[in-house]
PDB file of C-alpha atoms and ligand atoms in Angstrom:
ATOM      1  CA  MET A   2      31.403 -41.832  29.227  1.00 48.00           C
ATOM      2  CA  SER A   3      34.410 -40.780  27.111  1.00 56.00           C
ATOM      3  CA  LEU A   4      37.158 -43.543  26.832  1.00 57.00           C
ATOM      4  CA  LEU A   5      39.455 -41.235  28.528  1.00 59.00           C
ATOM      5  CA  LYS A   6      37.048 -40.673  31.507  1.00 56.00           C
ATOM      6  CA  GLU A   7      36.228 -44.437  31.602  1.00 53.00           C
ATOM      7  CA  ALA A   8      40.239 -45.157  31.876  1.00 54.00           C
ATOM      8  CA  VAL A   9      40.765 -42.590  34.584  1.00 52.00           C
ATOM      9  CA  GLU A  10      37.807 -44.068  36.513  1.00 49.00           C
ATOM     10  CA  ARG A  11      38.981 -47.487  36.382  1.00 51.00           C
ATOM     11  CA  MET A  12      42.339 -46.345  37.502  1.00 51.00           C
ATOM     12  CA  ALA A  13      40.844 -44.533  40.361  1.00 49.00           C
ATOM     13  CA  ILE A  14      39.243 -47.708  41.636  1.00 47.00           C
ATOM     14  CA  GLY A  15      41.795 -50.023  40.621  1.00 50.00           C
ATOM     15  CA  ALA A  16      39.513 -51.994  38.429  1.00 56.00           C
ATOM     16  CA  ASP A  17      41.716 -52.760  35.485  1.00 81.00           C
ATOM     17  CA  HIS A  18      42.003 -56.263  37.197  1.00 90.00           C
ATOM     18  CA  VAL A  19      40.503 -57.826  40.241  1.00 90.00           C
ATOM     19  CA  HIS A  20      41.730 -60.213  42.774  1.00 91.00           C
ATOM     20  CA  ASN A  21      39.480 -63.069  44.433  1.00 87.00           C
ATOM     21  CA  ALA A  22      39.382 -66.855  45.042  1.00 84.00           C
ATOM     22  CA  ALA A  23      38.966 -67.672  41.426  1.00 83.00           C
ATOM     23  CA  THR A  24      41.981 -65.469  40.117  1.00 83.00           C
ATOM     24  CA  VAL A  25      44.490 -66.517  42.951  1.00 80.00           C
ATOM     25  CA  ARG A  26      47.713 -68.024  41.248  1.00 76.00           C
ATOM     26  CA  HIS A  27      50.017 -68.577  44.067  1.00 68.00           C
ATOM     27  CA  ARG A  28      49.960 -71.562  46.203  1.00 66.00           C
ATOM     28  CA  GLN A  29      49.229 -70.222  49.722  1.00 62.00           C
ATOM     29  CA  ARG A  30      49.670 -71.353  53.218  1.00 63.00           C
ATOM     30  CA  GLN A  31      46.178 -72.064  55.055  1.00 69.00           C
ATOM     31  CA  PHE A  32      45.263 -68.476  55.754  1.00 79.00           C
ATOM     32  CA  ALA A  33      41.606 -67.906  55.649  1.00 78.00           C
ATOM     33  CA  PRO A  34      40.375 -64.750  53.407  1.00 82.00           C
ATOM     34  CA  LEU A  35      39.063 -61.850  55.626  1.00 81.00           C
ATOM     35  CA  SER A  36      35.551 -62.835  55.007  1.00 81.00           C
ATOM     36  CA  GLU A  37      35.805 -66.007  56.744  1.00 80.00           C
ATOM     37  CA  LEU A  38      37.012 -64.546  59.982  1.00 75.00           C
ATOM     38  CA  HIS A  39      34.373 -64.140  62.510  1.00 71.00           C
ATOM     39  CA  PRO A  40      31.620 -64.142  59.756  1.00 67.00           C
ATOM     40  CA  ASP A  41      29.118 -64.648  62.396  1.00 64.00           C
ATOM     41  CA  LEU A  42      30.352 -61.377  64.155  1.00 62.00           C
ATOM     42  CA  VAL A  43      28.070 -58.584  62.489  1.00 59.00           C
ATOM     43  CA  THR A  44      30.291 -55.887  61.271  1.00 70.00           C
ATOM     44  CA  ARG A  45      29.964 -53.000  58.825  1.00 80.00           C
ATOM     45  CA  ALA A  46      33.418 -53.959  57.340  1.00 85.00           C
ATOM     46  CA  ASP A  47      33.710 -54.323  53.459  1.00 89.00           C
ATOM     47  CA  THR A  48      34.533 -57.937  53.314  1.00 87.00           C
ATOM     48  CA  VAL A  49      34.671 -58.069  49.533  1.00 90.00           C
ATOM     49  CA  LEU A  50      37.296 -55.276  49.460  1.00 92.00           C
ATOM     50  CA  LEU A  51      39.234 -56.961  52.253  1.00 92.00           C
ATOM     51  CA  ASP A  52      39.092 -60.064  50.454  1.00 91.00           C
ATOM     52  CA  GLU A  53      40.433 -58.457  47.230  1.00 93.00           C
ATOM     53  CA  LEU A  54      43.380 -57.069  49.544  1.00 92.00           C
ATOM     54  CA  PHE A  55      44.117 -60.511  50.759  1.00 89.00           C
ATOM     55  CA  TYR A  56      44.087 -61.976  47.189  1.00 89.00           C
ATOM     56  CA  ALA A  57      46.418 -59.336  45.861  1.00 90.00           C
ATOM     57  CA  THR A  58      48.750 -59.955  49.065  1.00 86.00           C
ATOM     58  CA  VAL A  59      48.847 -63.559  48.855  1.00 83.00           C
ATOM     59  CA  ASP A  60      49.762 -63.159  44.787  1.00 84.00           C
ATOM     60  CA  GLU A  61      52.070 -60.241  45.506  1.00 84.00           C
ATOM     61  CA  CYS A  62      50.325 -58.367  42.782  1.00 89.00           C
ATOM     62  CA  PRO A  63      53.254 -56.769  40.872  1.00 89.00           C
ATOM     63  CA  ASP A  64      50.907 -53.559  39.873  1.00 92.00           C
ATOM     64  CA  PRO A  65      52.612 -51.066  42.061  1.00 92.00           C
ATOM     65  CA  HIS A  66      49.154 -49.025  42.344  1.00 92.00           C
ATOM     66  CA  CYS A  67      47.163 -52.398  43.035  1.00 93.00           C
ATOM     67  CA  ARG A  68      47.433 -52.755  46.972  1.00 91.00           C
ATOM     68  CA  PRO A  69      48.148 -49.031  47.960  1.00 91.00           C
ATOM     69  CA  LEU A  70      44.481 -48.246  46.241  1.00 93.00           C
ATOM     70  CA  LEU A  71      42.768 -50.853  47.921  1.00 94.00           C
ATOM     71  CA  LEU A  72      44.233 -50.112  51.277  1.00 94.00           C
ATOM     72  CA  ASP A  73      43.228 -46.099  50.344  1.00 94.00           C
ATOM     73  CA  ARG A  74      39.849 -47.468  50.169  1.00 94.00           C
ATOM     74  CA  VAL A  75      40.157 -49.814  53.533  1.00 94.00           C
ATOM     75  CA  VAL A  76      41.685 -47.069  55.608  1.00 94.00           C
ATOM     76  CA  ASP A  77      38.594 -44.821  54.425  1.00 93.00           C
ATOM     77  CA  ASP A  78      36.525 -46.885  56.747  1.00 92.00           C
ATOM     78  CA  VAL A  79      37.201 -47.632  60.412  1.00 91.00           C
ATOM     79  CA  TRP A  80      35.058 -50.821  60.469  1.00 90.00           C
ATOM     80  CA  SER A  81      37.300 -52.428  57.616  1.00 92.00           C
ATOM     81  CA  THR A  82      40.625 -51.060  59.063  1.00 94.00           C
ATOM     82  CA  ARG A  83      39.778 -52.757  62.386  1.00 92.00           C
ATOM     83  CA  LYS A  84      39.041 -56.027  60.552  1.00 91.00           C
ATOM     84  CA  LEU A  85      42.328 -55.991  58.922  1.00 93.00           C
ATOM     85  CA  VAL A  86      44.401 -55.463  61.967  1.00 94.00           C
ATOM     86  CA  ASP A  87      42.265 -57.946  63.996  1.00 92.00           C
ATOM     87  CA  TRP A  88      42.833 -60.447  61.041  1.00 91.00           C
ATOM     88  CA  ALA A  89      46.575 -60.003  60.780  1.00 94.00           C
ATOM     89  CA  CYS A  90      46.815 -60.653  64.729  1.00 95.00           C
ATOM     90  CA  PHE A  91      44.653 -63.524  64.210  1.00 92.00           C
ATOM     91  CA  ILE A  92      46.827 -65.027  61.584  1.00 91.00           C
ATOM     92  CA  THR A  93      50.162 -64.167  63.601  1.00 94.00           C
ATOM     93  CA  SER A  94      48.668 -65.798  66.853  1.00 94.00           C
ATOM     94  CA  GLU A  95      47.933 -68.821  65.073  1.00 91.00           C
ATOM     95  CA  THR A  96      51.528 -68.848  63.367  1.00 92.00           C
ATOM     96  CA  TYR A  97      53.132 -68.178  66.793  1.00 94.00           C
ATOM     97  CA  CYS A  98      50.629 -69.528  69.031  1.00 94.00           C
ATOM     98  CA  GLY A  99      50.363 -66.106  70.645  1.00 92.00           C
ATOM     99  CA  LEU A 100      51.105 -62.435  69.534  1.00 94.00           C
ATOM    100  CA  PRO A 101      55.135 -62.005  69.981  1.00 94.00           C
ATOM    101  CA  ALA A 102      56.233 -59.566  71.832  1.00 93.00           C
ATOM    102  CA  GLU A 103      58.182 -58.135  68.885  1.00 92.00           C
ATOM    103  CA  LEU A 104      54.823 -56.979  67.453  1.00 94.00           C
ATOM    104  CA  VAL A 105      53.575 -55.237  70.394  1.00 93.00           C
ATOM    105  CA  ASP A 106      56.649 -54.150  72.397  1.00 90.00           C
ATOM    106  CA  GLU A 107      58.648 -51.264  71.351  1.00 88.00           C
ATOM    107  CA  GLU A 108      62.100 -52.397  72.525  1.00 89.00           C
ATOM    108  CA  ALA A 109      61.388 -56.312  71.346  1.00 88.00           C
ATOM    109  CA  SER A 110      60.093 -54.842  68.213  1.00 86.00           C
ATOM    110  CA  ALA A 111      63.777 -52.896  67.471  1.00 85.00           C
ATOM    111  CA  ASP A 112      65.569 -56.170  66.947  1.00 81.00           C
ATOM    112  CA  THR A 113      63.496 -57.332  64.103  1.00 84.00           C
ATOM    113  CA  VAL A 114      64.244 -56.668  60.597  1.00 84.00           C
ATOM    114  CA  PHE A 115      60.423 -56.022  60.064  1.00 87.00           C
ATOM    115  CA  ARG A 116      59.606 -52.992  62.071  1.00 88.00           C
ATOM    116  CA  PRO A 117      56.132 -52.958  62.899  1.00 93.00           C
ATOM    117  CA  SER A 118      54.428 -49.313  62.964  1.00 94.00           C
ATOM    118  CA  VAL A 119      53.834 -47.700  66.442  1.00 95.00           C
ATOM    119  CA  THR A 120      49.923 -47.494  65.565  1.00 96.00           C
ATOM    120  CA  PHE A 121      49.958 -51.122  64.606  1.00 96.00           C
ATOM    121  CA  ARG A 122      51.976 -52.076  68.180  1.00 96.00           C
ATOM    122  CA  ARG A 123      49.397 -50.289  70.011  1.00 95.00           C
ATOM    123  CA  LEU A 124      46.418 -51.656  68.301  1.00 95.00           C
ATOM    124  CA  ALA A 125      48.033 -55.075  68.412  1.00 95.00           C
ATOM    125  CA  ALA A 126      48.367 -55.090  72.286  1.00 94.00           C
ATOM    126  CA  GLU A 127      44.876 -54.017  72.613  1.00 93.00           C
ATOM    127  CA  TYR A 128      43.686 -57.051  70.686  1.00 91.00           C
ATOM    128  CA  HIS A 129      46.154 -59.250  72.677  1.00 89.00           C
ATOM    129  CA  ASN A 130      44.430 -58.008  75.717  1.00 87.00           C
ATOM    130  CA  SER A 131      41.241 -58.154  74.223  1.00 84.00           C
ATOM    131  CA  ARG A 132      40.699 -54.615  74.747  1.00 80.00           C
ATOM    132  CA  ALA A 133      40.340 -53.273  71.166  1.00 76.00           C
ATOM    133  CA  THR A 134      37.002 -51.329  70.465  1.00 80.00           C
ATOM    134  CA  ASN A 135      35.883 -49.459  67.784  1.00 83.00           C
ATOM    135  CA  ALA A 136      36.227 -46.381  69.809  1.00 88.00           C
ATOM    136  CA  ILE A 137      40.265 -47.048  69.883  1.00 92.00           C
ATOM    137  CA  TYR A 138      40.112 -46.908  65.929  1.00 92.00           C
ATOM    138  CA  ASP A 139      37.987 -43.933  65.869  1.00 92.00           C
ATOM    139  CA  ALA A 140      40.497 -42.118  67.968  1.00 94.00           C
ATOM    140  CA  CYS A 141      43.277 -42.750  65.305  1.00 95.00           C
ATOM    141  CA  THR A 142      44.144 -40.233  62.712  1.00 95.00           C
ATOM    142  CA  ALA A 143      43.722 -41.274  58.925  1.00 93.00           C
ATOM    143  CA  ALA A 144      47.617 -41.465  58.767  1.00 94.00           C
ATOM    144  CA  GLU A 145      47.607 -43.926  61.821  1.00 96.00           C
ATOM    145  CA  LEU A 146      45.078 -46.120  60.500  1.00 95.00           C
ATOM    146  CA  ARG A 147      47.138 -46.015  57.180  1.00 95.00           C
ATOM    147  CA  GLU A 148      50.404 -47.117  59.016  1.00 95.00           C
ATOM    148  CA  ALA A 149      48.485 -49.793  60.905  1.00 96.00           C
ATOM    149  CA  ALA A 150      46.894 -51.410  57.803  1.00 95.00           C
ATOM    150  CA  ASP A 151      50.336 -51.140  55.844  1.00 93.00           C
ATOM    151  CA  THR A 152      51.894 -53.043  58.751  1.00 95.00           C
ATOM    152  CA  ALA A 153      49.206 -55.704  58.742  1.00 95.00           C
ATOM    153  CA  VAL A 154      49.355 -56.322  55.026  1.00 91.00           C
ATOM    154  CA  ALA A 155      53.324 -56.345  55.239  1.00 91.00           C
ATOM    155  CA  LEU A 156      53.085 -58.999  58.047  1.00 93.00           C
ATOM    156  CA  VAL A 157      50.546 -61.338  56.201  1.00 90.00           C
ATOM    157  CA  ASP A 158      52.550 -61.131  53.133  1.00 87.00           C
ATOM    158  CA  GLY A 159      56.090 -61.867  55.151  1.00 90.00           C
ATOM    159  CA  LEU A 160      54.196 -64.710  57.126  1.00 90.00           C
ATOM    160  CA  GLN A 161      52.857 -66.106  53.792  1.00 85.00           C
ATOM    161  CA  VAL A 162      56.327 -66.226  52.059  1.00 85.00           C
ATOM    162  CA  TRP A 163      58.617 -66.959  55.144  1.00 88.00           C
ATOM    163  CA  GLY A 164      56.065 -68.613  57.699  1.00 89.00           C
ATOM    164  CA  ALA A 165      57.204 -68.654  61.331  1.00 90.00           C
ATOM    165  CA  ASP A 166      60.894 -67.837  60.325  1.00 91.00           C
ATOM    166  CA  PHE A 167      59.725 -64.237  59.018  1.00 91.00           C
ATOM    167  CA  LEU A 168      60.001 -62.304  62.378  1.00 90.00           C
ATOM    168  CA  TYR A 169      63.297 -64.073  63.243  1.00 86.00           C
ATOM    169  CA  GLN A 170      65.078 -64.385  59.711  1.00 76.00           C
TER     170      GLN A 170
HETATM  171 ZN1   ZN B 203      46.626 -56.376  41.840  1.00 68.92          ZN
END
């Protein structure tokens, strides 16, 4: 493989550096990586990829391509996207002892600095009512999945930095 081709390949998979438990630099709150959320649940989600996204988020990776590239790969797969949204909802529920109305309700969300996307609010409401199924995710367009995944990552990022103050700053 030519050097140029190899460089392009590495860029394409965002592999010029990795994020994992061993490379994490920042002190972080006690958020469990995605692979540890319901590990007993049989899922086809790519937990290695999701954990990498988690550690990139926790470290607030300064590479502008890093998280978008990881997110591109996550939203390619409905199972992984669902696990990501479930995980963000889980962490948020732990932080606030339940999912705040600001994350599921359109009117309540309009008052926050953090504006959760429409799709995320809808999926979070399904999570809240224990009605989330893969069928709901299957029915989403690629753009909607991306929108939900972006909100999920931004939410965990915010909670990581601000804690419970995040939604009410
Ligand atoms: Zn990175």
